[in-house]
Tab-separated table of C-alpha atoms and ligand atoms in Angstrom:
chain	number	residue	atom	x	y	z
A	1	MET	CA	7.855	24.736	-21.140
A	2	ASP	CA	8.244	26.651	-17.855
A	3	ASN	CA	9.712	25.396	-14.606
A	4	ARG	CA	11.969	22.757	-16.098
A	5	HIS	CA	14.351	22.328	-13.176
A	6	ILE	CA	12.635	20.365	-10.433
A	7	LEU	CA	14.135	19.095	-7.186
A	8	ILE	CA	12.517	15.959	-5.715
A	9	SER	CA	13.226	14.889	-2.120
A	10	GLY	CA	13.024	11.083	-1.687
A	11	ALA	CA	14.139	8.163	-3.900
A	12	SER	CA	11.673	5.422	-2.927
A	13	ILE	CA	8.498	4.951	-5.006
A	14	ALA	CA	6.933	8.380	-5.601
A	15	GLY	CA	10.243	10.217	-6.221
A	16	PRO	CA	11.746	8.043	-8.985
A	17	ALA	CA	8.312	7.521	-10.596
A	18	LEU	CA	7.808	11.274	-10.760
A	19	ALA	CA	11.342	11.767	-12.098
A	20	TYR	CA	10.642	9.178	-14.816
A	21	TRP	CA	7.581	11.021	-16.102
A	22	LEU	CA	9.129	14.464	-15.779
A	23	ARG	CA	12.044	13.355	-17.958
A	24	ARG	CA	9.664	11.983	-20.562
A	25	TYR	CA	7.953	15.365	-20.699
A	26	GLY	CA	11.222	17.248	-21.126
A	27	PHE	CA	11.762	18.477	-17.539
A	28	HIS	CA	15.074	18.160	-15.688
A	29	PRO	CA	14.474	16.432	-12.354
A	30	THR	CA	17.091	16.062	-9.615
A	31	VAL	CA	16.393	13.564	-6.821
A	32	VAL	CA	17.977	13.947	-3.376
A	33	GLU	CA	17.812	10.964	-0.998
A	34	ARG	CA	18.904	10.899	2.627
A	35	ALA	CA	20.063	7.266	2.446
A	36	ALA	CA	23.371	6.315	0.817
A	37	ALA	CA	21.598	4.208	-1.859
A	38	PRO	CA	18.037	3.229	-2.828
A	39	ARG	CA	16.585	1.629	0.316
A	40	ASP	CA	15.674	-2.040	0.296
A	41	GLY	CA	13.209	-3.556	2.738
A	42	GLY	CA	9.523	-3.427	3.498
A	43	GLN	CA	6.677	-5.781	2.814
A	44	ALA	CA	5.207	-7.028	-0.421
A	45	VAL	CA	3.070	-4.418	-2.167
A	46	ASP	CA	0.110	-4.952	-4.497
A	47	LEU	CA	-0.381	-3.007	-7.683
A	48	ARG	CA	-3.957	-3.001	-8.853
A	49	GLY	CA	-6.165	-1.039	-11.212
A	50	ALA	CA	-4.819	2.417	-12.009
A	51	ALA	CA	-1.425	1.678	-10.402
A	52	ARG	CA	-0.892	-1.348	-12.619
A	53	ASP	CA	-1.872	0.819	-15.568
A	54	ALA	CA	0.689	3.456	-14.499
A	55	ALA	CA	3.421	0.789	-14.238
A	56	GLU	CA	2.483	-0.536	-17.678
A	57	ARG	CA	2.685	2.954	-19.192
A	58	MET	CA	6.176	3.277	-17.702
A	59	GLY	CA	7.193	0.063	-19.451
A	60	ILE	CA	8.207	-1.620	-16.171
A	61	LEU	CA	5.322	-4.075	-15.804
A	62	ASP	CA	7.329	-6.987	-17.239
A	63	ASP	CA	10.173	-6.307	-14.796
A	64	ILE	CA	7.648	-6.166	-11.978
A	65	ARG	CA	6.057	-9.443	-13.075
A	66	ARG	CA	9.478	-11.105	-13.162
A	67	ALA	CA	9.996	-10.042	-9.539
A	68	HIS	CA	6.483	-11.225	-8.565
A	69	VAL	CA	6.403	-12.435	-4.969
A	70	GLY	CA	4.469	-15.595	-5.838
A	71	THR	CA	2.241	-15.774	-2.735
A	72	HIS	CA	-0.650	-18.268	-2.914
A	73	GLY	CA	-2.526	-16.859	0.080
A	74	MET	CA	-2.535	-16.270	3.817
A	75	THR	CA	-3.160	-18.683	6.698
A	76	TYR	CA	-3.867	-17.669	10.285
A	77	VAL	CA	-2.311	-20.229	12.622
A	78	ASP	CA	-2.395	-20.993	16.354
A	79	SER	CA	0.656	-21.105	18.603
A	80	ALA	CA	1.397	-24.688	17.488
A	81	ASN	CA	1.333	-23.566	13.855
A	82	LYS	CA	-1.978	-25.362	13.254
A	83	PRO	CA	-4.024	-23.637	10.505
A	84	LEU	CA	-7.121	-21.860	11.808
A	85	ALA	CA	-8.312	-20.022	8.711
A	86	SER	CA	-6.991	-19.464	5.207
A	87	THR	CA	-7.682	-17.017	2.478
A	88	SER	CA	-6.306	-17.594	-0.993
A	89	ALA	CA	-5.116	-14.926	-3.403
A	90	GLU	CA	-7.911	-15.934	-5.796
A	91	LEU	CA	-10.599	-15.497	-3.188
A	92	LEU	CA	-9.860	-11.874	-2.461
A	93	GLY	CA	-8.154	-11.073	-5.760
A	94	ASP	CA	-9.775	-9.106	-8.525
A	95	SER	CA	-11.895	-10.661	-11.242
A	96	GLY	CA	-8.833	-12.192	-12.828
A	97	GLY	CA	-7.816	-13.680	-9.493
A	98	ALA	CA	-4.195	-14.057	-8.505
A	99	ILE	CA	-2.999	-14.002	-12.092
A	100	ALA	CA	-4.205	-10.469	-12.665
A	101	GLU	CA	-2.745	-9.213	-9.386
A	102	VAL	CA	0.798	-7.861	-9.297
A	103	GLU	CA	2.566	-8.296	-5.979
A	104	ILE	CA	6.191	-7.327	-5.550
A	105	MET	CA	8.558	-6.693	-2.668
A	106	ARG	CA	8.745	-2.976	-2.014
A	107	GLY	CA	12.563	-3.052	-2.273
A	108	ASP	CA	12.402	-4.731	-5.700
A	109	LEU	CA	10.063	-2.040	-6.991
A	110	VAL	CA	12.380	0.696	-5.680
A	111	ARG	CA	15.272	-0.970	-7.532
A	112	ILE	CA	13.289	-1.256	-10.785
A	113	LEU	CA	12.264	2.411	-10.626
A	114	TYR	CA	15.825	3.496	-9.916
A	115	GLU	CA	17.195	1.385	-12.795
A	116	ALA	CA	14.593	2.882	-15.143
A	117	THR	CA	15.662	6.449	-14.312
A	118	LYS	CA	19.300	6.509	-13.217
A	119	ARG	CA	20.728	7.228	-16.677
A	120	ASP	CA	18.543	10.293	-17.321
A	121	VAL	CA	18.017	11.687	-13.854
A	122	GLU	CA	20.514	13.315	-11.502
A	123	TYR	CA	20.496	11.443	-8.170
A	124	ILE	CA	22.150	12.831	-5.041
A	125	PHE	CA	22.428	10.265	-2.247
A	126	ASP	CA	23.451	10.803	1.347
A	127	ASP	CA	22.059	14.311	1.543
A	128	SER	CA	18.920	16.128	2.563
A	129	ILE	CA	17.344	19.520	2.021
A	130	ALA	CA	18.195	21.864	4.905
A	131	GLY	CA	16.201	24.908	3.774
A	132	VAL	CA	13.929	26.101	0.953
A	133	SER	CA	13.376	29.732	0.155
A	134	GLN	CA	10.709	30.505	-2.434
A	135	HIS	CA	10.789	33.624	-4.592
A	136	ASP	CA	8.832	34.813	-7.636
A	137	ASP	CA	10.798	32.899	-10.240
A	138	GLY	CA	12.158	29.880	-8.378
A	139	VAL	CA	13.398	28.316	-5.166
A	140	THR	CA	16.786	28.518	-3.478
A	141	VAL	CA	17.669	25.292	-1.732
A	142	THR	CA	20.347	24.647	0.866
A	143	PHE	CA	21.491	21.095	1.595
A	144	GLU	CA	22.904	19.440	4.706
A	145	ARG	CA	26.060	18.503	2.776
A	146	GLY	CA	26.055	19.851	-0.784
A	147	ALA	CA	26.309	23.441	-1.982
A	148	GLN	CA	23.294	25.748	-2.290
A	149	ARG	CA	21.420	25.442	-5.607
A	150	SER	CA	18.487	27.013	-7.457
A	151	PHE	CA	15.513	25.144	-8.929
A	152	ASP	CA	12.151	26.148	-10.352
A	153	LEU	CA	10.044	23.827	-8.167
A	154	VAL	CA	10.568	21.521	-5.191
A	155	VAL	CA	8.677	18.275	-4.576
A	156	GLY	CA	8.425	16.335	-1.323
A	157	ALA	CA	8.332	12.604	-2.114
A	158	ASP	CA	9.940	11.861	1.216
A	159	GLY	CA	7.327	9.770	2.956
A	160	VAL	CA	5.045	10.027	5.946
A	161	HIS	CA	7.651	12.023	7.931
A	162	SER	CA	8.309	14.328	4.961
A	163	ASN	CA	11.120	16.839	5.314
A	164	VAL	CA	9.726	19.129	2.595
A	165	ARG	CA	6.331	19.116	4.317
A	166	ALA	CA	7.945	20.138	7.608
A	167	LEU	CA	9.991	22.885	5.926
A	168	GLN	CA	7.212	24.328	3.768
A	169	PHE	CA	3.834	23.395	5.249
A	170	GLY	CA	4.331	23.071	9.008
A	171	ALA	CA	4.809	20.586	11.816
A	172	GLU	CA	4.047	16.900	11.285
A	173	SER	CA	1.535	16.937	14.161
A	174	ALA	CA	-0.818	19.108	12.086
A	175	PHE	CA	-1.121	16.515	9.309
A	176	VAL	CA	-0.160	13.022	10.544
A	177	ARG	CA	-2.890	10.992	12.307
A	178	HIS	CA	-1.735	7.975	14.312
A	179	LEU	CA	-4.203	5.126	13.720
A	180	GLY	CA	-3.300	3.300	16.938
A	181	TYR	CA	-0.813	0.702	15.608
A	182	TYR	CA	2.860	0.168	14.759
A	183	VAL	CA	4.329	-1.928	11.956
A	184	SER	CA	7.703	-3.591	11.579
A	185	SER	CA	9.253	-5.904	8.997
A	186	PHE	CA	12.659	-7.427	8.260
A	187	SER	CA	14.312	-10.354	6.449
A	188	THR	CA	14.483	-13.679	8.238
A	189	ASP	CA	15.115	-17.384	7.442
A	190	ASN	CA	12.533	-19.583	5.754
A	191	HIS	CA	12.777	-22.101	8.580
A	192	LEU	CA	9.124	-23.159	8.202
A	193	ASP	CA	9.217	-23.869	4.453
A	194	LEU	CA	6.376	-21.556	3.606
A	195	HIS	CA	5.844	-22.971	0.091
A	196	GLY	CA	4.334	-19.715	-1.097
A	197	TRP	CA	1.986	-19.234	1.878
A	198	GLU	CA	1.943	-16.292	4.235
A	199	LEU	CA	1.489	-17.328	7.891
A	200	MET	CA	-0.022	-15.016	10.502
A	201	TYR	CA	-0.399	-15.480	14.243
A	202	SER	CA	-2.526	-13.206	16.445
A	203	GLU	CA	-2.749	-12.519	20.148
A	204	PRO	CA	-4.945	-9.689	21.459
A	205	GLY	CA	-3.580	-6.443	20.023
A	206	LYS	CA	-0.618	-8.170	18.341
A	207	THR	CA	-0.084	-9.998	15.057
A	208	ALA	CA	3.165	-11.520	13.821
A	209	GLY	CA	3.707	-13.139	10.456
A	210	MET	CA	6.098	-14.664	7.985
A	211	TYR	CA	5.785	-14.566	4.276
A	212	PRO	CA	7.757	-15.747	1.289
A	213	ALA	CA	9.623	-13.217	-0.791
A	214	ARG	CA	11.306	-13.292	-4.172
A	215	GLN	CA	9.734	-16.502	-5.512
A	216	ASN	CA	10.290	-18.292	-2.197
A	217	THR	CA	14.014	-17.583	-2.133
A	218	GLY	CA	13.663	-15.197	0.812
A	219	THR	CA	11.391	-14.733	3.811
A	220	ARG	CA	10.210	-11.656	5.648
A	221	ALA	CA	8.896	-11.319	9.153
A	222	VAL	CA	6.152	-8.798	9.793
A	223	PHE	CA	4.755	-7.471	13.062
A	224	PHE	CA	1.789	-5.256	13.912
A	225	PHE	CA	0.793	-4.145	17.389
A	226	ALA	CA	-1.782	-1.800	18.866
A	227	SER	CA	-0.318	1.062	20.858
A	228	PRO	CA	-0.834	4.738	21.603
A	229	PRO	CA	1.902	7.002	20.152
A	230	LEU	CA	5.372	6.015	21.399
A	231	HIS	CA	8.380	8.267	21.793
A	232	TYR	CA	11.634	7.108	20.169
A	233	GLY	CA	14.260	8.419	17.765
A	234	ARG	CA	13.097	8.002	14.161
A	235	HIS	CA	16.597	7.017	13.077
A	236	ASP	CA	17.380	5.059	16.252
A	237	ILE	CA	17.101	1.475	14.972
A	238	ALA	CA	18.384	-0.021	18.246
A	239	ALA	CA	15.631	1.718	20.231
A	240	GLN	CA	13.007	0.537	17.734
A	241	LYS	CA	14.223	-3.067	17.972
A	242	ASP	CA	14.003	-2.824	21.766
A	243	ILE	CA	10.402	-1.634	21.540
A	244	LEU	CA	9.426	-4.522	19.269
A	245	ALA	CA	11.242	-7.088	21.411
A	246	LYS	CA	9.460	-5.835	24.553
A	247	GLU	CA	6.025	-5.721	22.903
A	248	PHE	CA	6.302	-9.338	21.756
A	249	SER	CA	8.393	-10.680	24.658
A	250	SER	CA	5.694	-13.072	25.870
A	251	ALA	CA	4.180	-13.944	22.467
A	252	GLY	CA	4.078	-17.562	21.331
A	253	TRP	CA	4.316	-19.324	17.933
A	254	GLU	CA	7.536	-18.575	16.029
A	255	VAL	CA	7.872	-15.132	17.569
A	256	PRO	CA	10.943	-15.840	19.775
A	257	ARG	CA	12.804	-17.222	16.763
A	258	LEU	CA	11.792	-14.296	14.558
A	259	LEU	CA	12.832	-11.805	17.222
A	260	ASP	CA	16.151	-13.571	17.548
A	261	SER	CA	16.800	-13.037	13.820
A	262	MET	CA	15.676	-9.392	14.123
A	263	TRP	CA	18.914	-8.406	15.891
A	264	ARG	CA	20.923	-9.459	12.800
A	265	ALA	CA	18.490	-8.197	10.127
A	266	PRO	CA	20.139	-5.704	7.740
A	267	ASP	CA	16.837	-4.196	6.579
A	268	PHE	CA	14.816	-3.588	9.745
A	269	TYR	CA	11.816	-1.294	9.201
A	270	PHE	CA	9.660	0.159	11.986
A	271	ASP	CA	7.100	2.922	11.799
A	272	THR	CA	3.836	4.212	13.096
A	273	VAL	CA	0.689	3.215	11.236
A	274	SER	CA	-0.490	6.694	10.362
A	275	GLN	CA	-2.348	8.596	7.704
A	276	VAL	CA	-1.552	12.012	6.297
A	277	HIS	CA	-4.467	14.395	5.779
A	278	MET	CA	-3.844	17.841	4.327
A	279	PRO	CA	-6.240	20.447	2.955
A	280	ARG	CA	-3.758	21.266	0.159
A	281	TRP	CA	-0.766	19.375	-1.228
A	282	SER	CA	0.962	22.425	-2.645
A	283	LYS	CA	2.142	25.781	-1.425
A	284	GLY	CA	3.559	28.164	-4.019
A	285	ARG	CA	6.412	26.354	-5.745
A	286	ALA	CA	6.404	23.385	-3.352
A	287	VAL	CA	4.236	20.303	-3.803
A	288	LEU	CA	3.959	16.880	-2.137
A	289	VAL	CA	3.393	13.445	-3.689
A	290	GLY	CA	2.891	9.926	-2.289
A	291	ASP	CA	2.962	9.265	1.451
A	292	ALA	CA	4.238	12.785	2.134
A	293	ALA	CA	0.895	14.203	0.956
A	294	TYR	CA	-1.680	11.441	1.501
A	295	CYS	CA	-0.235	8.383	3.220
A	296	PRO	CA	-3.105	5.895	3.599
A	297	SER	CA	-1.063	3.799	6.140
A	298	PRO	CA	0.282	0.257	5.705
A	299	MET	CA	-3.144	-1.069	6.788
A	300	ALA	CA	-4.777	0.249	3.624
A	301	GLY	CA	-2.464	-1.714	1.324
A	302	VAL	CA	-2.564	0.978	-1.351
A	303	GLY	CA	0.281	3.367	-0.371
A	304	THR	CA	2.469	2.311	-3.265
A	305	SER	CA	-0.427	2.571	-5.700
A	306	LEU	CA	-1.251	6.105	-4.575
A	307	ALA	CA	2.429	7.040	-4.919
A	308	LEU	CA	2.782	5.625	-8.459
A	309	VAL	CA	-0.469	7.145	-9.682
A	310	GLY	CA	0.181	10.463	-7.908
A	311	ALA	CA	3.542	10.735	-9.650
A	312	TYR	CA	1.945	10.011	-13.025
A	313	VAL	CA	-0.788	12.613	-12.518
A	314	LEU	CA	1.478	15.338	-11.089
A	315	ALA	CA	3.996	15.056	-13.934
A	316	GLY	CA	1.219	14.823	-16.535
A	317	GLU	CA	-0.564	17.907	-15.237
A	318	LEU	CA	2.704	19.865	-15.213
A	319	ALA	CA	3.332	18.869	-18.818
A	320	GLY	CA	-0.280	19.556	-19.786
A	321	ALA	CA	-0.067	23.066	-18.283
A	322	GLY	CA	3.198	23.831	-20.099
A	323	GLY	CA	4.976	23.846	-16.738
A	324	ASP	CA	2.605	26.378	-15.111
A	325	HIS	CA	2.738	25.109	-11.553
A	326	ASN	CA	-0.304	27.013	-10.278
A	327	VAL	CA	-2.566	25.425	-12.876
A	328	ALA	CA	-0.912	22.002	-12.652
A	329	PHE	CA	-0.958	21.722	-8.850
A	330	ASN	CA	-4.689	22.567	-8.732
A	331	ARG	CA	-5.496	19.992	-11.402
A	332	TYR	CA	-3.327	17.375	-9.675
A	333	GLN	CA	-5.282	17.859	-6.463
A	334	ASP	CA	-8.682	17.762	-8.230
A	335	GLU	CA	-7.758	14.662	-10.176
A	336	MET	CA	-6.413	12.703	-7.187
A	337	ARG	CA	-8.730	13.723	-4.325
A	338	SER	CA	-11.405	11.048	-4.618
A	339	TYR	CA	-8.906	8.253	-5.428
A	340	VAL	CA	-6.919	9.169	-2.310
A	341	ALA	CA	-10.037	9.334	-0.120
A	342	GLN	CA	-11.199	5.882	-1.224
A	343	GLY	CA	-7.751	4.389	-0.635
A	344	GLN	CA	-7.486	5.896	2.835
A	345	ARG	CA	-10.915	4.537	3.773
A	346	LEU	CA	-9.648	0.937	3.424
A	347	ALA	CA	-7.326	1.225	6.437
A	348	LYS	CA	-9.782	1.011	9.321
A	349	GLY	CA	-11.539	-2.222	8.306
A	350	ASN	CA	-8.259	-3.932	7.425
A	351	ALA	CA	-6.737	-2.969	10.786
A	352	ILE	CA	-9.633	-4.475	12.744
A	353	GLY	CA	-9.193	-7.775	10.901
A	354	LEU	CA	-5.396	-7.831	11.000
A	355	VAL	CA	-4.896	-6.872	14.649
A	356	PRO	CA	-8.000	-7.869	16.641
A	357	ARG	CA	-7.829	-6.476	20.165
A	358	SER	CA	-9.405	-9.415	22.101
A	359	ARG	CA	-9.547	-13.225	21.943
A	360	THR	CA	-13.228	-13.026	20.979
A	361	ARG	CA	-12.397	-10.779	18.053
A	362	ILE	CA	-9.577	-13.065	16.933
A	363	TRP	CA	-12.025	-16.004	17.012
A	364	PHE	CA	-14.624	-13.981	15.109
A	365	ARG	CA	-12.043	-12.911	12.486
A	366	ASN	CA	-10.996	-16.536	11.928
A	367	GLN	CA	-14.593	-17.770	11.689
A	368	THR	CA	-15.401	-15.042	9.173
A	369	ILE	CA	-12.439	-16.013	7.000
A	370	ARG	CA	-13.415	-19.681	7.142
A	371	ALA	CA	-16.963	-18.844	6.098
A	372	LEU	CA	-15.873	-16.399	3.413
A	373	PRO	CA	-16.192	-18.707	0.369
A	374	TYR	CA	-19.828	-19.353	1.327
A	375	LEU	CA	-20.843	-15.822	2.233
A	376	PRO	CA	-23.100	-14.064	-0.275
A	377	TRP	CA	-21.351	-10.747	0.451
A	378	LYS	CA	-17.832	-12.048	-0.138
A	379	GLY	CA	-17.809	-10.147	-3.424
A	380	LEU	CA	-18.306	-6.922	-1.509
A	381	ILE	CA	-14.941	-7.316	0.222
A	382	ALA	CA	-12.996	-7.887	-2.986
A	383	GLY	CA	-15.244	-5.335	-4.679
A	384	GLY	CA	-14.312	-2.625	-2.149
A	385	VAL	CA	-10.596	-3.055	-2.837
A	386	GLN	CA	-11.179	-3.114	-6.578
A	387	LYS	CA	-13.396	-0.041	-6.434
A	388	ALA	CA	-10.682	1.899	-4.591
A	389	ALA	CA	-8.004	0.651	-7.014
A	390	ASN	CA	-10.038	1.863	-9.976
A	391	ALA	CA	-11.318	5.088	-8.446
A	392	ILE	CA	-9.283	7.005	-11.006
A	393	THR	CA	-8.852	6.495	-14.745
A	394	LEU	CA	-5.480	7.629	-15.992
A	395	LYS	CA	-5.678	10.476	-18.471
A	396	ASP	CA	-3.527	10.473	-21.581
A	397	TYR	CA	-1.100	13.341	-21.202
A	398	PRO	CA	0.848	14.642	-24.204
A	399	VAL	CA	4.341	13.150	-24.319
A	400	HIS	CA	6.816	15.737	-25.668
A	401	VAL	CA	9.971	13.602	-25.324
A	402	SER	CA	12.084	16.728	-25.397
A	403	ALA	CA	15.747	16.550	-24.508
A	404	ALA	CA	16.114	20.322	-24.333
B	501	FAD	C1	12.810	1.283	3.956
B	501	FAD	C2	11.306	1.369	3.842
B	501	FAD	C3	10.536	0.250	4.194
B	501	FAD	C4	9.153	0.332	4.096
B	501	FAD	N1	8.414	-0.752	4.468
B	501	FAD	C5	7.086	-0.710	4.429
B	501	FAD	C6	6.304	-1.805	4.875
B	501	FAD	O1	6.835	-2.819	5.334
B	501	FAD	N2	4.959	-1.699	4.793
B	501	FAD	C7	4.358	-0.574	4.295
B	501	FAD	O2	3.145	-0.526	4.211
B	501	FAD	N3	5.061	0.477	3.876
B	501	FAD	C8	6.404	0.450	3.946
B	501	FAD	N4	7.129	1.548	3.559
B	501	FAD	C9	6.422	2.717	3.049
B	501	FAD	C10	6.032	2.523	1.587
B	501	FAD	O3	7.190	2.423	0.798
B	501	FAD	C11	5.188	3.724	1.189
B	501	FAD	O4	3.989	3.705	1.946
B	501	FAD	C12	4.705	3.789	-0.235
B	501	FAD	O5	5.377	2.942	-1.093
B	501	FAD	C13	4.737	5.226	-0.763
B	501	FAD	O6	6.053	5.557	-1.132
B	501	FAD	P1	6.669	7.004	-1.046
B	501	FAD	O7	7.734	7.021	-2.095
B	501	FAD	O8	5.624	8.053	-1.080
B	501	FAD	O9	7.301	7.106	0.425
B	501	FAD	P2	8.464	6.164	1.156
B	501	FAD	O10	8.443	4.852	0.540
B	501	FAD	O11	8.224	6.324	2.566
B	501	FAD	O12	9.789	6.903	0.688
B	501	FAD	C14	10.280	8.090	1.199
B	501	FAD	C15	11.740	8.217	0.776
B	501	FAD	O13	12.207	9.497	1.181
B	501	FAD	C16	13.453	9.343	1.817
B	501	FAD	N5	13.630	10.439	2.747
B	501	FAD	C17	13.054	10.603	3.965
B	501	FAD	N6	13.463	11.746	4.515
B	501	FAD	C18	14.305	12.337	3.626
B	501	FAD	C19	15.054	13.541	3.621
B	501	FAD	N7	15.052	14.379	4.668
B	501	FAD	N8	15.801	13.833	2.527
B	501	FAD	C20	15.851	12.971	1.455
B	501	FAD	N9	15.166	11.812	1.422
B	501	FAD	C21	14.404	11.497	2.498
B	501	FAD	C22	13.377	7.981	2.482
B	501	FAD	O14	14.657	7.466	2.775
B	501	FAD	C23	12.649	7.189	1.423
B	501	FAD	O15	13.545	6.669	0.466
B	501	FAD	C24	8.524	1.519	3.642
B	501	FAD	C25	9.300	2.637	3.301
B	501	FAD	C26	10.678	2.585	3.405
B	501	FAD	C27	11.496	3.812	3.027
């Protein structure tokens, strides 16, 4: 097997999942993560179709099920918390309804993936790649903190603002498309007793919500707002909190209380709602996986699925090609292209429903949800999500299980 020593940037979903499969195929992955430990936080994520299959093949599906969020559905409420429209998990779930769906807090999935790999994979926390120089038989990598090292390949699994992409492919502006919204989420108190229901409140161009986490033992606040691109420091949490507080300063419902808890939240997350579109996900000995290569945006609801499946396919194609990266990277792209395109297409429609830009559109959204059980085309909505989730069938790659 060629190219055994592989450096992966990013220890969230795509990075550890890729490291897991690479180890099973006999490669030696090293994961470098900028944060000091695996990062908690984020919303609940759904695993459907091929992504659930990938998790099952990794042997982590039982762990994921144990950490199941346990949401019954979502209710849109008015400023007095009066229900306006509800949609249950069964209604929009797949053919098996809520039971067949796997929904887990992003942070729990990161922890499960880290636990599944930490004994066999070298993790370097609190560091970042500073430079990558490719040559015929490998890459020389410099780090912000650690000493220079050599690897055979380098993988960017470092998210929508990928460092490897910037170093090897070019500026973010060439690949990242802002969809016109921002997203934020953080832990808060369950002061409304959600009983398994997600609550959402919309004003024109703004939606705030609360949903139960970890079998109703925790609660997360979530915010979406429409906005042109904003300028702020990506690591400047205080500035991001200020932006959110200003955007929602006059909003009703539970928003003042949620914003009050925001200042104390240990796991505040804020980012642009953007997609990544690239003509190619690899360049020589560098390749991208997950959000770094094809972020579908939080509106699509399939970012984690694309990351898990992308990791499975990339590692499998490398193993299948005996480590030949030129062959493997081409096959990875061919195999994933249509699945990625279908996932990315989900974002626009979801955004219109989640963050309507006028009172009329909010009313129309609520009426549509109320009528949903009676609409003949209700199956089309669930069907669209299911079609995207199953737009790829996982191949069986040869497992070498080599320790060499
Ligand atoms: C803390 C956090 C909270 C999130 N919350 C949400 C949410 O609420 N809703 C939503 O839709 N999506 C959220 N996401 C994004 C979501 O996890 C991804 O869309 C999806 O799961 C794909 O995962 P990924 O592994 O490709 O990328 P990400 O999950 O974005 O992971 C990228 C990883 O790379 C690390 N990294 C970044 N730069 C460097 C660097 N220079 N060197 C080393 N490591 C680096 C990051 O710290 C992170 O661990 C969140 C991501 C993070 C990191």
